[in-house]
Amino acid sequence: KKNTVKKNIDFLIYYRKNQNKKDLIPIETIKRLALYGFDVRIIGDYLNLPKIKNYGYISNTKVISLLKKTYFTLPSEENIYSIFVLECIENNVSILINKNI
């Protein structure tokens, strides 16, 4: 039997501040999602936007427990095959990417 966890997080996004990669993170999309009422949560560096919950740096077991409750994620465009994205795939989280990638 599979243990099913009720999903209640719309978007869980891994965010890291980096001067060289600031254009590769879809911050405008994250703002719009929060504006339209989606439950957006950030792990990693703090992203100072309204209506967004920031977890900061948390353990991998906590990340996996959050991923089990998540519907979607937005990866950074520089590496769509990061460990975070692979863990999302493992936990049945849908990944929304730019079609030009």
PDB file of N, CA and C in Angstrom:
ATOM      1  N   LYS A   1       0.829  -1.188   0.000  1.00  0.00           N
ATOM      2  CA  LYS A   1       0.000   0.000   0.000  1.00  0.00           C
ATOM      3  C   LYS A   1       0.867   1.243   0.000  1.00  0.00           C
ATOM      4  N   LYS A   2       0.441   2.206  -0.774  1.00  0.00           N
ATOM      5  CA  LYS A   2       1.146   3.476  -0.795  1.00  0.00           C
ATOM      6  C   LYS A   2       0.521   4.407   0.228  1.00  0.00           C
ATOM      7  N   ASN A   3       1.358   5.082   0.972  1.00  0.00           N
ATOM      8  CA  ASN A   3       0.868   6.120   1.859  1.00  0.00           C
ATOM      9  C   ASN A   3       0.706   7.390   1.047  1.00  0.00           C
ATOM     10  N   THR A   4      -0.499   7.883   0.972  1.00  0.00           N
ATOM     11  CA  THR A   4      -0.741   9.108   0.219  1.00  0.00           C
ATOM     12  C   THR A   4      -0.833  10.278   1.188  1.00  0.00           C
ATOM     13  N   VAL A   5      -0.119  11.320   0.857  1.00  0.00           N
ATOM     14  CA  VAL A   5      -0.123  12.539   1.654  1.00  0.00           C
ATOM     15  C   VAL A   5      -0.954  13.564   0.905  1.00  0.00           C
ATOM     16  N   LYS A   6      -1.825  14.247   1.608  1.00  0.00           N
ATOM     17  CA  LYS A   6      -2.650  15.268   0.974  1.00  0.00           C
ATOM     18  C   LYS A   6      -1.773  16.452   0.569  1.00  0.00           C
ATOM     19  N   LYS A   7      -1.842  16.819  -0.702  1.00  0.00           N
ATOM     20  CA  LYS A   7      -1.040  17.934  -1.207  1.00  0.00           C
ATOM     21  C   LYS A   7      -1.769  19.240  -0.933  1.00  0.00           C
ATOM     22  N   ASN A   8      -1.071  20.184  -0.301  1.00  0.00           N
ATOM     23  CA  ASN A   8      -1.686  21.467   0.020  1.00  0.00           C
ATOM     24  C   ASN A   8      -0.782  22.657  -0.314  1.00  0.00           C
ATOM     25  N   ILE A   9       0.382  22.409  -0.907  1.00  0.00           N
ATOM     26  CA  ILE A   9       1.300  23.473  -1.314  1.00  0.00           C
ATOM     27  C   ILE A   9       1.260  23.556  -2.834  1.00  0.00           C
ATOM     28  N   ASP A  10       0.950  24.739  -3.357  1.00  0.00           N
ATOM     29  CA  ASP A  10       0.889  24.876  -4.810  1.00  0.00           C
ATOM     30  C   ASP A  10       2.282  24.883  -5.439  1.00  0.00           C
ATOM     31  N   PHE A  11       3.181  25.725  -4.924  1.00  0.00           N
ATOM     32  CA  PHE A  11       4.528  25.849  -5.483  1.00  0.00           C
ATOM     33  C   PHE A  11       5.564  25.850  -4.368  1.00  0.00           C
ATOM     34  N   LEU A  12       6.580  25.019  -4.506  1.00  0.00           N
ATOM     35  CA  LEU A  12       7.752  25.032  -3.633  1.00  0.00           C
ATOM     36  C   LEU A  12       8.948  25.300  -4.535  1.00  0.00           C
ATOM     37  N   ILE A  13       9.674  26.390  -4.246  1.00  0.00           N
ATOM     38  CA  ILE A  13      10.744  26.846  -5.132  1.00  0.00           C
ATOM     39  C   ILE A  13      12.038  26.964  -4.348  1.00  0.00           C
ATOM     40  N   TYR A  14      13.113  26.432  -4.930  1.00  0.00           N
ATOM     41  CA  TYR A  14      14.441  26.559  -4.349  1.00  0.00           C
ATOM     42  C   TYR A  14      15.084  27.810  -4.930  1.00  0.00           C
ATOM     43  N   TYR A  15      15.453  28.743  -4.054  1.00  0.00           N
ATOM     44  CA  TYR A  15      15.974  30.033  -4.488  1.00  0.00           C
ATOM     45  C   TYR A  15      17.336  30.287  -3.859  1.00  0.00           C
ATOM     46  N   ARG A  16      18.308  30.651  -4.691  1.00  0.00           N
ATOM     47  CA  ARG A  16      19.643  31.042  -4.229  1.00  0.00           C
ATOM     48  C   ARG A  16      20.011  32.365  -4.860  1.00  0.00           C
ATOM     49  N   LYS A  17      20.460  33.308  -4.039  1.00  0.00           N
ATOM     50  CA  LYS A  17      20.922  34.591  -4.560  1.00  0.00           C
ATOM     51  C   LYS A  17      22.286  34.415  -5.202  1.00  0.00           C
ATOM     52  N   ASN A  18      22.425  34.918  -6.411  1.00  0.00           N
ATOM     53  CA  ASN A  18      23.693  34.867  -7.101  1.00  0.00           C
ATOM     54  C   ASN A  18      23.683  35.977  -8.149  1.00  0.00           C
ATOM     55  N   GLN A  19      24.649  36.857  -8.102  1.00  0.00           N
ATOM     56  CA  GLN A  19      24.702  37.988  -9.035  1.00  0.00           C
ATOM     57  C   GLN A  19      24.750  37.529 -10.491  1.00  0.00           C
ATOM     58  N   ASN A  20      25.454  36.450 -10.764  1.00  0.00           N
ATOM     59  CA  ASN A  20      25.595  35.981 -12.144  1.00  0.00           C
ATOM     60  C   ASN A  20      24.339  35.300 -12.673  1.00  0.00           C
ATOM     61  N   LYS A  21      23.498  34.806 -11.773  1.00  0.00           N
ATOM     62  CA  LYS A  21      22.343  34.020 -12.199  1.00  0.00           C
ATOM     63  C   LYS A  21      21.015  34.680 -11.880  1.00  0.00           C
ATOM     64  N   LYS A  22      21.018  35.979 -11.565  1.00  0.00           N
ATOM     65  CA  LYS A  22      19.775  36.610 -11.135  1.00  0.00           C
ATOM     66  C   LYS A  22      18.730  36.673 -12.247  1.00  0.00           C
ATOM     67  N   ASP A  23      19.140  36.669 -13.507  1.00  0.00           N
ATOM     68  CA  ASP A  23      18.176  36.693 -14.603  1.00  0.00           C
ATOM     69  C   ASP A  23      17.622  35.310 -14.919  1.00  0.00           C
ATOM     70  N   LEU A  24      18.202  34.270 -14.365  1.00  0.00           N
ATOM     71  CA  LEU A  24      17.765  32.906 -14.652  1.00  0.00           C
ATOM     72  C   LEU A  24      16.706  32.400 -13.675  1.00  0.00           C
ATOM     73  N   ILE A  25      16.410  33.168 -12.638  1.00  0.00           N
ATOM     74  CA  ILE A  25      15.397  32.774 -11.673  1.00  0.00           C
ATOM     75  C   ILE A  25      14.125  33.561 -11.993  1.00  0.00           C
ATOM     76  N   PRO A  26      13.003  32.891 -12.162  1.00  0.00           N
ATOM     77  CA  PRO A  26      11.778  33.569 -12.610  1.00  0.00           C
ATOM     78  C   PRO A  26      11.071  34.341 -11.485  1.00  0.00           C
ATOM     79  N   ILE A  27      11.685  35.424 -11.012  1.00  0.00           N
ATOM     80  CA  ILE A  27      11.128  36.179  -9.880  1.00  0.00           C
ATOM     81  C   ILE A  27       9.809  36.843 -10.263  1.00  0.00           C
ATOM     82  N   GLU A  28       9.701  37.357 -11.473  1.00  0.00           N
ATOM     83  CA  GLU A  28       8.439  37.972 -11.901  1.00  0.00           C
ATOM     84  C   GLU A  28       7.305  36.953 -11.915  1.00  0.00           C
ATOM     85  N   THR A  29       7.597  35.752 -12.332  1.00  0.00           N
ATOM     86  CA  THR A  29       6.588  34.691 -12.324  1.00  0.00           C
ATOM     87  C   THR A  29       6.182  34.353 -10.899  1.00  0.00           C
ATOM     88  N   ILE A  30       7.143  34.318  -9.989  1.00  0.00           N
ATOM     89  CA  ILE A  30       6.844  34.041  -8.582  1.00  0.00           C
ATOM     90  C   ILE A  30       5.951  35.140  -8.008  1.00  0.00           C
ATOM     91  N   LYS A  31       6.218  36.388  -8.350  1.00  0.00           N
ATOM     92  CA  LYS A  31       5.380  37.501  -7.888  1.00  0.00           C
ATOM     93  C   LYS A  31       3.953  37.352  -8.387  1.00  0.00           C
ATOM     94  N   ARG A  32       3.812  37.002  -9.655  1.00  0.00           N
ATOM     95  CA  ARG A  32       2.471  36.851 -10.235  1.00  0.00           C
ATOM     96  C   ARG A  32       1.712  35.693  -9.606  1.00  0.00           C
ATOM     97  N   LEU A  33       2.394  34.589  -9.364  1.00  0.00           N
ATOM     98  CA  LEU A  33       1.736  33.448  -8.734  1.00  0.00           C
ATOM     99  C   LEU A  33       1.181  33.817  -7.362  1.00  0.00           C
ATOM    100  N   ALA A  34       1.985  34.529  -6.580  1.00  0.00           N
ATOM    101  CA  ALA A  34       1.528  34.949  -5.255  1.00  0.00           C
ATOM    102  C   ALA A  34       0.384  35.952  -5.372  1.00  0.00           C
ATOM    103  N   LEU A  35       0.449  36.821  -6.361  1.00  0.00           N
ATOM    104  CA  LEU A  35      -0.599  37.813  -6.566  1.00  0.00           C
ATOM    105  C   LEU A  35      -1.928  37.154  -6.929  1.00  0.00           C
ATOM    106  N   TYR A  36      -1.890  36.077  -7.693  1.00  0.00           N
ATOM    107  CA  TYR A  36      -3.102  35.371  -8.102  1.00  0.00           C
ATOM    108  C   TYR A  36      -3.624  34.403  -7.042  1.00  0.00           C
ATOM    109  N   GLY A  37      -2.978  34.355  -5.888  1.00  0.00           N
ATOM    110  CA  GLY A  37      -3.512  33.574  -4.784  1.00  0.00           C
ATOM    111  C   GLY A  37      -2.960  32.169  -4.627  1.00  0.00           C
ATOM    112  N   PHE A  38      -1.924  31.819  -5.355  1.00  0.00           N
ATOM    113  CA  PHE A  38      -1.316  30.506  -5.187  1.00  0.00           C
ATOM    114  C   PHE A  38      -0.483  30.485  -3.903  1.00  0.00           C
ATOM    115  N   ASP A  39      -0.396  29.328  -3.286  1.00  0.00           N
ATOM    116  CA  ASP A  39       0.418  29.149  -2.090  1.00  0.00           C
ATOM    117  C   ASP A  39       1.863  28.906  -2.537  1.00  0.00           C
ATOM    118  N   VAL A  40       2.703  29.932  -2.452  1.00  0.00           N
ATOM    119  CA  VAL A  40       4.087  29.863  -2.903  1.00  0.00           C
ATOM    120  C   VAL A  40       4.995  29.846  -1.682  1.00  0.00           C
ATOM    121  N   ARG A  41       5.900  28.865  -1.644  1.00  0.00           N
ATOM    122  CA  ARG A  41       6.845  28.742  -0.540  1.00  0.00           C
ATOM    123  C   ARG A  41       8.252  28.628  -1.098  1.00  0.00           C
ATOM    124  N   ILE A  42       9.197  29.255  -0.400  1.00  0.00           N
ATOM    125  CA  ILE A  42      10.578  29.333  -0.857  1.00  0.00           C
ATOM    126  C   ILE A  42      11.481  28.643   0.152  1.00  0.00           C
ATOM    127  N   ILE A  43      12.424  27.846  -0.356  1.00  0.00           N
ATOM    128  CA  ILE A  43      13.485  27.302   0.491  1.00  0.00           C
ATOM    129  C   ILE A  43      14.811  27.829  -0.039  1.00  0.00           C
ATOM    130  N   GLY A  44      15.789  27.960   0.840  1.00  0.00           N
ATOM    131  CA  GLY A  44      17.081  28.517   0.454  1.00  0.00           C
ATOM    132  C   GLY A  44      17.202  29.932   0.975  1.00  0.00           C
ATOM    133  N   ASP A  45      17.701  30.840   0.140  1.00  0.00           N
ATOM    134  CA  ASP A  45      17.844  32.235   0.537  1.00  0.00           C
ATOM    135  C   ASP A  45      16.476  32.899   0.679  1.00  0.00           C
ATOM    136  N   TYR A  46      16.436  33.928   1.518  1.00  0.00           N
ATOM    137  CA  TYR A  46      15.194  34.649   1.778  1.00  0.00           C
ATOM    138  C   TYR A  46      14.830  35.507   0.579  1.00  0.00           C
ATOM    139  N   LEU A  47      13.589  35.393   0.119  1.00  0.00           N
ATOM    140  CA  LEU A  47      13.070  36.193  -0.980  1.00  0.00           C
ATOM    141  C   LEU A  47      12.001  37.113  -0.402  1.00  0.00           C
ATOM    142  N   ASN A  48      12.290  38.394  -0.380  1.00  0.00           N
ATOM    143  CA  ASN A  48      11.430  39.368   0.285  1.00  0.00           C
ATOM    144  C   ASN A  48      10.305  39.809  -0.646  1.00  0.00           C
ATOM    145  N   LEU A  49       9.252  39.002  -0.706  1.00  0.00           N
ATOM    146  CA  LEU A  49       8.071  39.310  -1.486  1.00  0.00           C
ATOM    147  C   LEU A  49       6.836  39.083  -0.616  1.00  0.00           C
ATOM    148  N   PRO A  50       5.771  39.884  -0.825  1.00  0.00           N
ATOM    149  CA  PRO A  50       4.565  39.674  -0.018  1.00  0.00           C
ATOM    150  C   PRO A  50       3.850  38.377  -0.398  1.00  0.00           C
ATOM    151  N   LYS A  51       3.154  37.804   0.557  1.00  0.00           N
ATOM    152  CA  LYS A  51       2.333  36.588   0.398  1.00  0.00           C
ATOM    153  C   LYS A  51       3.158  35.343   0.091  1.00  0.00           C
ATOM    154  N   ILE A  52       4.433  35.345   0.412  1.00  0.00           N
ATOM    155  CA  ILE A  52       5.290  34.189   0.169  1.00  0.00           C
ATOM    156  C   ILE A  52       5.889  33.750   1.499  1.00  0.00           C
ATOM    157  N   LYS A  53       5.846  32.445   1.753  1.00  0.00           N
ATOM    158  CA  LYS A  53       6.436  31.916   2.980  1.00  0.00           C
ATOM    159  C   LYS A  53       7.855  31.446   2.683  1.00  0.00           C
ATOM    160  N   ASN A  54       8.810  31.909   3.486  1.00  0.00           N
ATOM    161  CA  ASN A  54      10.214  31.526   3.355  1.00  0.00           C
ATOM    162  C   ASN A  54      10.580  30.566   4.480  1.00  0.00           C
ATOM    163  N   TYR A  55      11.197  29.447   4.123  1.00  0.00           N
ATOM    164  CA  TYR A  55      11.663  28.486   5.117  1.00  0.00           C
ATOM    165  C   TYR A  55      13.135  28.679   5.455  1.00  0.00           C
ATOM    166  N   GLY A  56      13.896  29.280   4.566  1.00  0.00           N
ATOM    167  CA  GLY A  56      15.328  29.400   4.777  1.00  0.00           C
ATOM    168  C   GLY A  56      16.006  28.081   4.432  1.00  0.00           C
ATOM    169  N   TYR A  57      17.152  27.864   5.037  1.00  0.00           N
ATOM    170  CA  TYR A  57      17.879  26.611   4.805  1.00  0.00           C
ATOM    171  C   TYR A  57      17.376  25.575   5.796  1.00  0.00           C
ATOM    172  N   ILE A  58      16.869  24.471   5.255  1.00  0.00           N
ATOM    173  CA  ILE A  58      16.310  23.409   6.096  1.00  0.00           C
ATOM    174  C   ILE A  58      16.967  22.089   5.720  1.00  0.00           C
ATOM    175  N   SER A  59      16.755  21.085   6.547  1.00  0.00           N
ATOM    176  CA  SER A  59      17.366  19.775   6.303  1.00  0.00           C
ATOM    177  C   SER A  59      16.709  19.095   5.109  1.00  0.00           C
ATOM    178  N   ASN A  60      17.397  18.119   4.557  1.00  0.00           N
ATOM    179  CA  ASN A  60      16.888  17.399   3.400  1.00  0.00           C
ATOM    180  C   ASN A  60      15.625  16.612   3.749  1.00  0.00           C
ATOM    181  N   THR A  61      15.527  16.094   4.942  1.00  0.00           N
ATOM    182  CA  THR A  61      14.313  15.360   5.324  1.00  0.00           C
ATOM    183  C   THR A  61      13.105  16.297   5.363  1.00  0.00           C
ATOM    184  N   LYS A  62      13.311  17.531   5.803  1.00  0.00           N
ATOM    185  CA  LYS A  62      12.223  18.515   5.804  1.00  0.00           C
ATOM    186  C   LYS A  62      11.853  18.904   4.374  1.00  0.00           C
ATOM    187  N   VAL A  63      12.848  19.024   3.490  1.00  0.00           N
ATOM    188  CA  VAL A  63      12.580  19.331   2.084  1.00  0.00           C
ATOM    189  C   VAL A  63      11.730  18.227   1.465  1.00  0.00           C
ATOM    190  N   ILE A  64      12.078  16.994   1.709  1.00  0.00           N
ATOM    191  CA  ILE A  64      11.338  15.870   1.139  1.00  0.00           C
ATOM    192  C   ILE A  64       9.915  15.822   1.687  1.00  0.00           C
ATOM    193  N   SER A  65       9.747  16.112   2.979  1.00  0.00           N
ATOM    194  CA  SER A  65       8.388  16.125   3.528  1.00  0.00           C
ATOM    195  C   SER A  65       7.557  17.255   2.916  1.00  0.00           C
ATOM    196  N   LEU A  66       8.184  18.393   2.596  1.00  0.00           N
ATOM    197  CA  LEU A  66       7.466  19.470   1.907  1.00  0.00           C
ATOM    198  C   LEU A  66       7.156  19.098   0.463  1.00  0.00           C
ATOM    199  N   LEU A  67       8.092  18.424  -0.199  1.00  0.00           N
ATOM    200  CA  LEU A  67       7.871  18.021  -1.588  1.00  0.00           C
ATOM    201  C   LEU A  67       6.715  17.039  -1.712  1.00  0.00           C
ATOM    202  N   LYS A  68       6.521  16.208  -0.730  1.00  0.00           N
ATOM    203  CA  LYS A  68       5.406  15.252  -0.770  1.00  0.00           C
ATOM    204  C   LYS A  68       4.059  15.965  -0.725  1.00  0.00           C
ATOM    205  N   LYS A  69       4.038  17.203  -0.242  1.00  0.00           N
ATOM    206  CA  LYS A  69       2.801  17.979  -0.137  1.00  0.00           C
ATOM    207  C   LYS A  69       2.666  19.016  -1.246  1.00  0.00           C
ATOM    208  N   THR A  70       3.551  18.983  -2.248  1.00  0.00           N
ATOM    209  CA  THR A  70       3.631  20.035  -3.257  1.00  0.00           C
ATOM    210  C   THR A  70       3.131  19.555  -4.609  1.00  0.00           C
ATOM    211  N   TYR A  71       2.438  20.449  -5.321  1.00  0.00           N
ATOM    212  CA  TYR A  71       1.973  20.166  -6.681  1.00  0.00           C
ATOM    213  C   TYR A  71       3.009  20.522  -7.738  1.00  0.00           C
ATOM    214  N   PHE A  72       3.579  21.737  -7.681  1.00  0.00           N
ATOM    215  CA  PHE A  72       4.442  22.248  -8.749  1.00  0.00           C
ATOM    216  C   PHE A  72       5.712  22.880  -8.197  1.00  0.00           C
ATOM    217  N   THR A  73       6.712  23.028  -9.097  1.00  0.00           N
ATOM    218  CA  THR A  73       7.914  23.792  -8.794  1.00  0.00           C
ATOM    219  C   THR A  73       8.376  24.515 -10.053  1.00  0.00           C
ATOM    220  N   LEU A  74       9.155  25.567  -9.838  1.00  0.00           N
ATOM    221  CA  LEU A  74       9.793  26.312 -10.933  1.00  0.00           C
ATOM    222  C   LEU A  74      11.295  26.223 -10.728  1.00  0.00           C
ATOM    223  N   PRO A  75      12.016  25.508 -11.589  1.00  0.00           N
ATOM    224  CA  PRO A  75      13.467  25.422 -11.401  1.00  0.00           C
ATOM    225  C   PRO A  75      14.178  26.649 -11.937  1.00  0.00           C
ATOM    226  N   SER A  76      15.390  26.846 -11.481  1.00  0.00           N
ATOM    227  CA  SER A  76      16.244  27.889 -12.036  1.00  0.00           C
ATOM    228  C   SER A  76      16.636  27.458 -13.445  1.00  0.00           C
ATOM    229  N   GLU A  77      16.759  28.414 -14.347  1.00  0.00           N
ATOM    230  CA  GLU A  77      16.990  28.069 -15.751  1.00  0.00           C
ATOM    231  C   GLU A  77      18.416  27.652 -16.066  1.00  0.00           C
ATOM    232  N   GLU A  78      19.369  27.848 -15.145  1.00  0.00           N
ATOM    233  CA  GLU A  78      20.742  27.485 -15.484  1.00  0.00           C
ATOM    234  C   GLU A  78      20.987  25.977 -15.392  1.00  0.00           C
ATOM    235  N   ASN A  79      20.184  25.288 -14.582  1.00  0.00           N
ATOM    236  CA  ASN A  79      20.376  23.851 -14.449  1.00  0.00           C
ATOM    237  C   ASN A  79      19.051  23.211 -14.086  1.00  0.00           C
ATOM    238  N   ILE A  80      18.373  22.664 -15.095  1.00  0.00           N
ATOM    239  CA  ILE A  80      17.083  22.046 -14.813  1.00  0.00           C
ATOM    240  C   ILE A  80      17.231  20.611 -14.313  1.00  0.00           C
ATOM    241  N   TYR A  81      18.468  20.123 -14.224  1.00  0.00           N
ATOM    242  CA  TYR A  81      18.714  18.781 -13.710  1.00  0.00           C
ATOM    243  C   TYR A  81      19.438  18.834 -12.374  1.00  0.00           C
ATOM    244  N   SER A  82      19.080  19.784 -11.538  1.00  0.00           N
ATOM    245  CA  SER A  82      19.712  19.917 -10.227  1.00  0.00           C
ATOM    246  C   SER A  82      19.191  18.825  -9.292  1.00  0.00           C
ATOM    247  N   ILE A  83      19.831  18.693  -8.171  1.00  0.00           N
ATOM    248  CA  ILE A  83      19.408  17.690  -7.188  1.00  0.00           C
ATOM    249  C   ILE A  83      17.998  17.994  -6.704  1.00  0.00           C
ATOM    250  N   PHE A  84      17.678  19.278  -6.525  1.00  0.00           N
ATOM    251  CA  PHE A  84      16.330  19.643  -6.098  1.00  0.00           C
ATOM    252  C   PHE A  84      15.293  19.177  -7.117  1.00  0.00           C
ATOM    253  N   VAL A  85      15.543  19.378  -8.389  1.00  0.00           N
ATOM    254  CA  VAL A  85      14.603  18.969  -9.433  1.00  0.00           C
ATOM    255  C   VAL A  85      14.477  17.448  -9.475  1.00  0.00           C
ATOM    256  N   LEU A  86      15.577  16.756  -9.298  1.00  0.00           N
ATOM    257  CA  LEU A  86      15.515  15.292  -9.270  1.00  0.00           C
ATOM    258  C   LEU A  86      14.704  14.791  -8.081  1.00  0.00           C
ATOM    259  N   GLU A  87      14.828  15.462  -6.938  1.00  0.00           N
ATOM    260  CA  GLU A  87      14.010  15.099  -5.778  1.00  0.00           C
ATOM    261  C   GLU A  87      12.536  15.420  -6.031  1.00  0.00           C
ATOM    262  N   CYS A  88      12.273  16.483  -6.781  1.00  0.00           N
ATOM    263  CA  CYS A  88      10.891  16.800  -7.147  1.00  0.00           C
ATOM    264  C   CYS A  88      10.293  15.685  -8.003  1.00  0.00           C
ATOM    265  N   ILE A  89      11.060  15.208  -8.959  1.00  0.00           N
ATOM    266  CA  ILE A  89      10.595  14.116  -9.818  1.00  0.00           C
ATOM    267  C   ILE A  89      10.326  12.869  -8.986  1.00  0.00           C
ATOM    268  N   GLU A  90      11.206  12.595  -8.043  1.00  0.00           N
ATOM    269  CA  GLU A  90      11.056  11.438  -7.160  1.00  0.00           C
ATOM    270  C   GLU A  90       9.779  11.504  -6.331  1.00  0.00           C
ATOM    271  N   ASN A  91       9.355  12.721  -5.977  1.00  0.00           N
ATOM    272  CA  ASN A  91       8.196  12.901  -5.112  1.00  0.00           C
ATOM    273  C   ASN A  91       6.954  13.366  -5.869  1.00  0.00           C
ATOM    274  N   ASN A  92       6.917  13.109  -7.172  1.00  0.00           N
ATOM    275  CA  ASN A  92       5.752  13.387  -8.019  1.00  0.00           C
ATOM    276  C   ASN A  92       5.336  14.858  -8.013  1.00  0.00           C
ATOM    277  N   VAL A  93       6.297  15.747  -8.054  1.00  0.00           N
ATOM    278  CA  VAL A  93       6.031  17.170  -8.165  1.00  0.00           C
ATOM    279  C   VAL A  93       6.186  17.551  -9.632  1.00  0.00           C
ATOM    280  N   SER A  94       5.188  18.225 -10.178  1.00  0.00           N
ATOM    281  CA  SER A  94       5.253  18.647 -11.574  1.00  0.00           C
ATOM    282  C   SER A  94       6.204  19.836 -11.696  1.00  0.00           C
ATOM    283  N   ILE A  95       7.022  19.818 -12.738  1.00  0.00           N
ATOM    284  CA  ILE A  95       8.042  20.845 -12.946  1.00  0.00           C
ATOM    285  C   ILE A  95       7.637  21.690 -14.148  1.00  0.00           C
ATOM    286  N   LEU A  96       7.503  22.990 -13.925  1.00  0.00           N
ATOM    287  CA  LEU A  96       7.147  23.903 -15.002  1.00  0.00           C
ATOM    288  C   LEU A  96       8.410  24.618 -15.470  1.00  0.00           C
ATOM    289  N   ILE A  97       8.753  24.399 -16.748  1.00  0.00           N
ATOM    290  CA  ILE A  97       9.965  25.018 -17.280  1.00  0.00           C
ATOM    291  C   ILE A  97       9.627  25.849 -18.506  1.00  0.00           C
ATOM    292  N   ASN A  98      10.535  26.731 -18.856  1.00  0.00           N
ATOM    293  CA  ASN A  98      10.398  27.551 -20.049  1.00  0.00           C
ATOM    294  C   ASN A  98      10.585  26.663 -21.272  1.00  0.00           C
ATOM    295  N   LYS A  99       9.691  26.765 -22.240  1.00  0.00           N
ATOM    296  CA  LYS A  99       9.766  25.885 -23.411  1.00  0.00           C
ATOM    297  C   LYS A  99      10.997  26.148 -24.271  1.00  0.00           C
ATOM    298  N   ASN A 100      11.646  27.302 -24.118  1.00  0.00           N
ATOM    299  CA  ASN A 100      12.847  27.603 -24.895  1.00  0.00           C
ATOM    300  C   ASN A 100      14.072  26.868 -24.374  1.00  0.00           C
ATOM    301  N   ILE A 101      13.995  26.334 -23.178  1.00  0.00           N
ATOM    302  CA  ILE A 101      15.116  25.577 -22.622  1.00  0.00           C
ATOM    303  C   ILE A 101      15.105  24.207 -23.242  1.00  0.00           C
TER     304      ILE A 101
END
